[in-house]
Amino acid sequence: GGVLSAVVSAGLSVMRVHPSLCALVGSAGHFRSLCQVIADAEGSDPDLAIDSKCLQLCLQALSSSSNAEPAANAKLVKQLLLHIRQRHAQTLALVLETLCACLKASGVMRRQAVELGGVADLLGILGAGVQLSHVVDGSAARVHAIHCLKSLNEDEDKGAAVGVMLEDNESWKACEGQRHDLFLSSGGATALLL
């Protein structure tokens, strides 16, 4: 765990300094490996925080448009939704931020999210209210869930079906017209995790 954590941290640091290197994550096939590490790390010692670092790496890599297809092929959305369902207190906001990046990057990933039940998962976050009090940066998690739902609602293929699901949901009605970017810090939670 310690060596892998150091390697992922180093890779993330290099990508932040040289954003052009982000494209290498997809072209070299690393999204599948990252998804596997995230899956294997769930439920492990939270002090290792390898899943958090891998999530940060995925989020940074998604800043390159060339990584949308490799991330979709690696089923990154599926892994993120599994993580959301478990509501890990330390990483939920980061998982939702990464999911937002996926949904903005690719129609394929938006369709994957809808087909995998992501709308219900995201509405569950909105309806959780007090249950998010244990989550690190719970208000940011909620805002990211709203942004994800908006992305899904605007999708050309699945937007109409998503709109029907959102139409009668009280949690969605309470927040859909509000401005939510005021609740996010300028650097985001990811900048603080390194």
PDB file of N, CA, C and O in Angstrom, residues 16 56 59 94 97 185-194:
ATOM      1  N   ARG A  16      -0.229  17.530 -12.363  1.00  0.00           N
ATOM      2  CA  ARG A  16      -0.649  18.899 -12.021  1.00  0.00           C
ATOM      3  C   ARG A  16       0.343  19.935 -12.532  1.00  0.00           C
ATOM      4  O   ARG A  16      -0.050  21.012 -12.946  1.00  0.00           O
ATOM      5  N   GLN A  56      -8.323  11.182  -7.130  1.00  0.00           N
ATOM      6  CA  GLN A  56      -7.727  12.460  -7.517  1.00  0.00           C
ATOM      7  C   GLN A  56      -7.021  12.336  -8.863  1.00  0.00           C
ATOM      8  O   GLN A  56      -7.097  13.239  -9.708  1.00  0.00           O
ATOM      9  N   LEU A  59      -9.647  12.229 -11.570  1.00  0.00           N
ATOM     10  CA  LEU A  59     -10.210  13.563 -11.755  1.00  0.00           C
ATOM     11  C   LEU A  59      -9.258  14.447 -12.553  1.00  0.00           C
ATOM     12  O   LEU A  59      -9.665  15.131 -13.496  1.00  0.00           O
ATOM     13  N   LEU A  94     -15.359  13.664  -3.157  1.00  0.00           N
ATOM     14  CA  LEU A  94     -14.396  13.497  -4.243  1.00  0.00           C
ATOM     15  C   LEU A  94     -14.927  12.550  -5.319  1.00  0.00           C
ATOM     16  O   LEU A  94     -14.751  12.786  -6.516  1.00  0.00           O
ATOM     17  N   GLU A  97     -17.435  14.503  -7.286  1.00  0.00           N
ATOM     18  CA  GLU A  97     -16.744  15.475  -8.152  1.00  0.00           C
ATOM     19  C   GLU A  97     -16.163  14.767  -9.379  1.00  0.00           C
ATOM     20  O   GLU A  97     -16.239  15.272 -10.500  1.00  0.00           O
ATOM     21  N   SER A 185     -15.643  25.357  -2.471  1.00  0.00           N
ATOM     22  CA  SER A 185     -14.450  26.167  -2.254  1.00  0.00           C
ATOM     23  C   SER A 185     -13.740  26.360  -3.587  1.00  0.00           C
ATOM     24  O   SER A 185     -13.876  25.560  -4.508  1.00  0.00           O
ATOM     25  N   SER A 186     -12.972  27.419  -3.706  1.00  0.00           N
ATOM     26  CA  SER A 186     -12.324  27.739  -4.980  1.00  0.00           C
ATOM     27  C   SER A 186     -11.344  26.669  -5.417  1.00  0.00           C
ATOM     28  O   SER A 186     -11.187  26.405  -6.590  1.00  0.00           O
ATOM     29  N   GLY A 187     -10.668  26.028  -4.480  1.00  0.00           N
ATOM     30  CA  GLY A 187      -9.718  24.989  -4.841  1.00  0.00           C
ATOM     31  C   GLY A 187     -10.325  23.610  -4.857  1.00  0.00           C
ATOM     32  O   GLY A 187      -9.733  22.661  -5.334  1.00  0.00           O
ATOM     33  N   GLY A 188     -11.516  23.499  -4.313  1.00  0.00           N
ATOM     34  CA  GLY A 188     -12.149  22.186  -4.228  1.00  0.00           C
ATOM     35  C   GLY A 188     -11.461  21.338  -3.168  1.00  0.00           C
ATOM     36  O   GLY A 188     -10.376  21.644  -2.691  1.00  0.00           O
ATOM     37  N   ALA A 189     -12.103  20.288  -2.790  1.00  0.00           N
ATOM     38  CA  ALA A 189     -11.559  19.399  -1.758  1.00  0.00           C
ATOM     39  C   ALA A 189     -10.313  18.684  -2.238  1.00  0.00           C
ATOM     40  O   ALA A 189      -9.459  18.345  -1.452  1.00  0.00           O
ATOM     41  N   THR A 190     -10.191  18.487  -3.545  1.00  0.00           N
ATOM     42  CA  THR A 190      -9.067  17.700  -4.044  1.00  0.00           C
ATOM     43  C   THR A 190      -7.730  18.378  -3.761  1.00  0.00           C
ATOM     44  O   THR A 190      -6.748  17.707  -3.556  1.00  0.00           O
ATOM     45  N   ALA A 191      -7.703  19.701  -3.762  1.00  0.00           N
ATOM     46  CA  ALA A 191      -6.448  20.399  -3.521  1.00  0.00           C
ATOM     47  C   ALA A 191      -5.970  20.187  -2.094  1.00  0.00           C
ATOM     48  O   ALA A 191      -4.774  20.242  -1.818  1.00  0.00           O
ATOM     49  N   LEU A 192      -6.887  19.927  -1.196  1.00  0.00           N
ATOM     50  CA  LEU A 192      -6.530  19.773   0.220  1.00  0.00           C
ATOM     51  C   LEU A 192      -6.094  18.370   0.585  1.00  0.00           C
ATOM     52  O   LEU A 192      -5.528  18.160   1.639  1.00  0.00           O
ATOM     53  N   LEU A 193      -6.357  17.415  -0.273  1.00  0.00           N
ATOM     54  CA  LEU A 193      -6.113  16.024   0.085  1.00  0.00           C
ATOM     55  C   LEU A 193      -4.671  15.565  -0.111  1.00  0.00           C
ATOM     56  O   LEU A 193      -4.323  14.495   0.342  1.00  0.00           O
ATOM     57  N   LEU A 194      -3.889  16.320  -0.783  1.00  0.00           N
ATOM     58  CA  LEU A 194      -2.501  15.885  -0.971  1.00  0.00           C
ATOM     59  C   LEU A 194      -1.627  16.272   0.152  1.00  0.00           C
ATOM     60  O   LEU A 194      -1.349  16.934   0.836  1.00  0.00           O
TER      61      LEU A 194
END
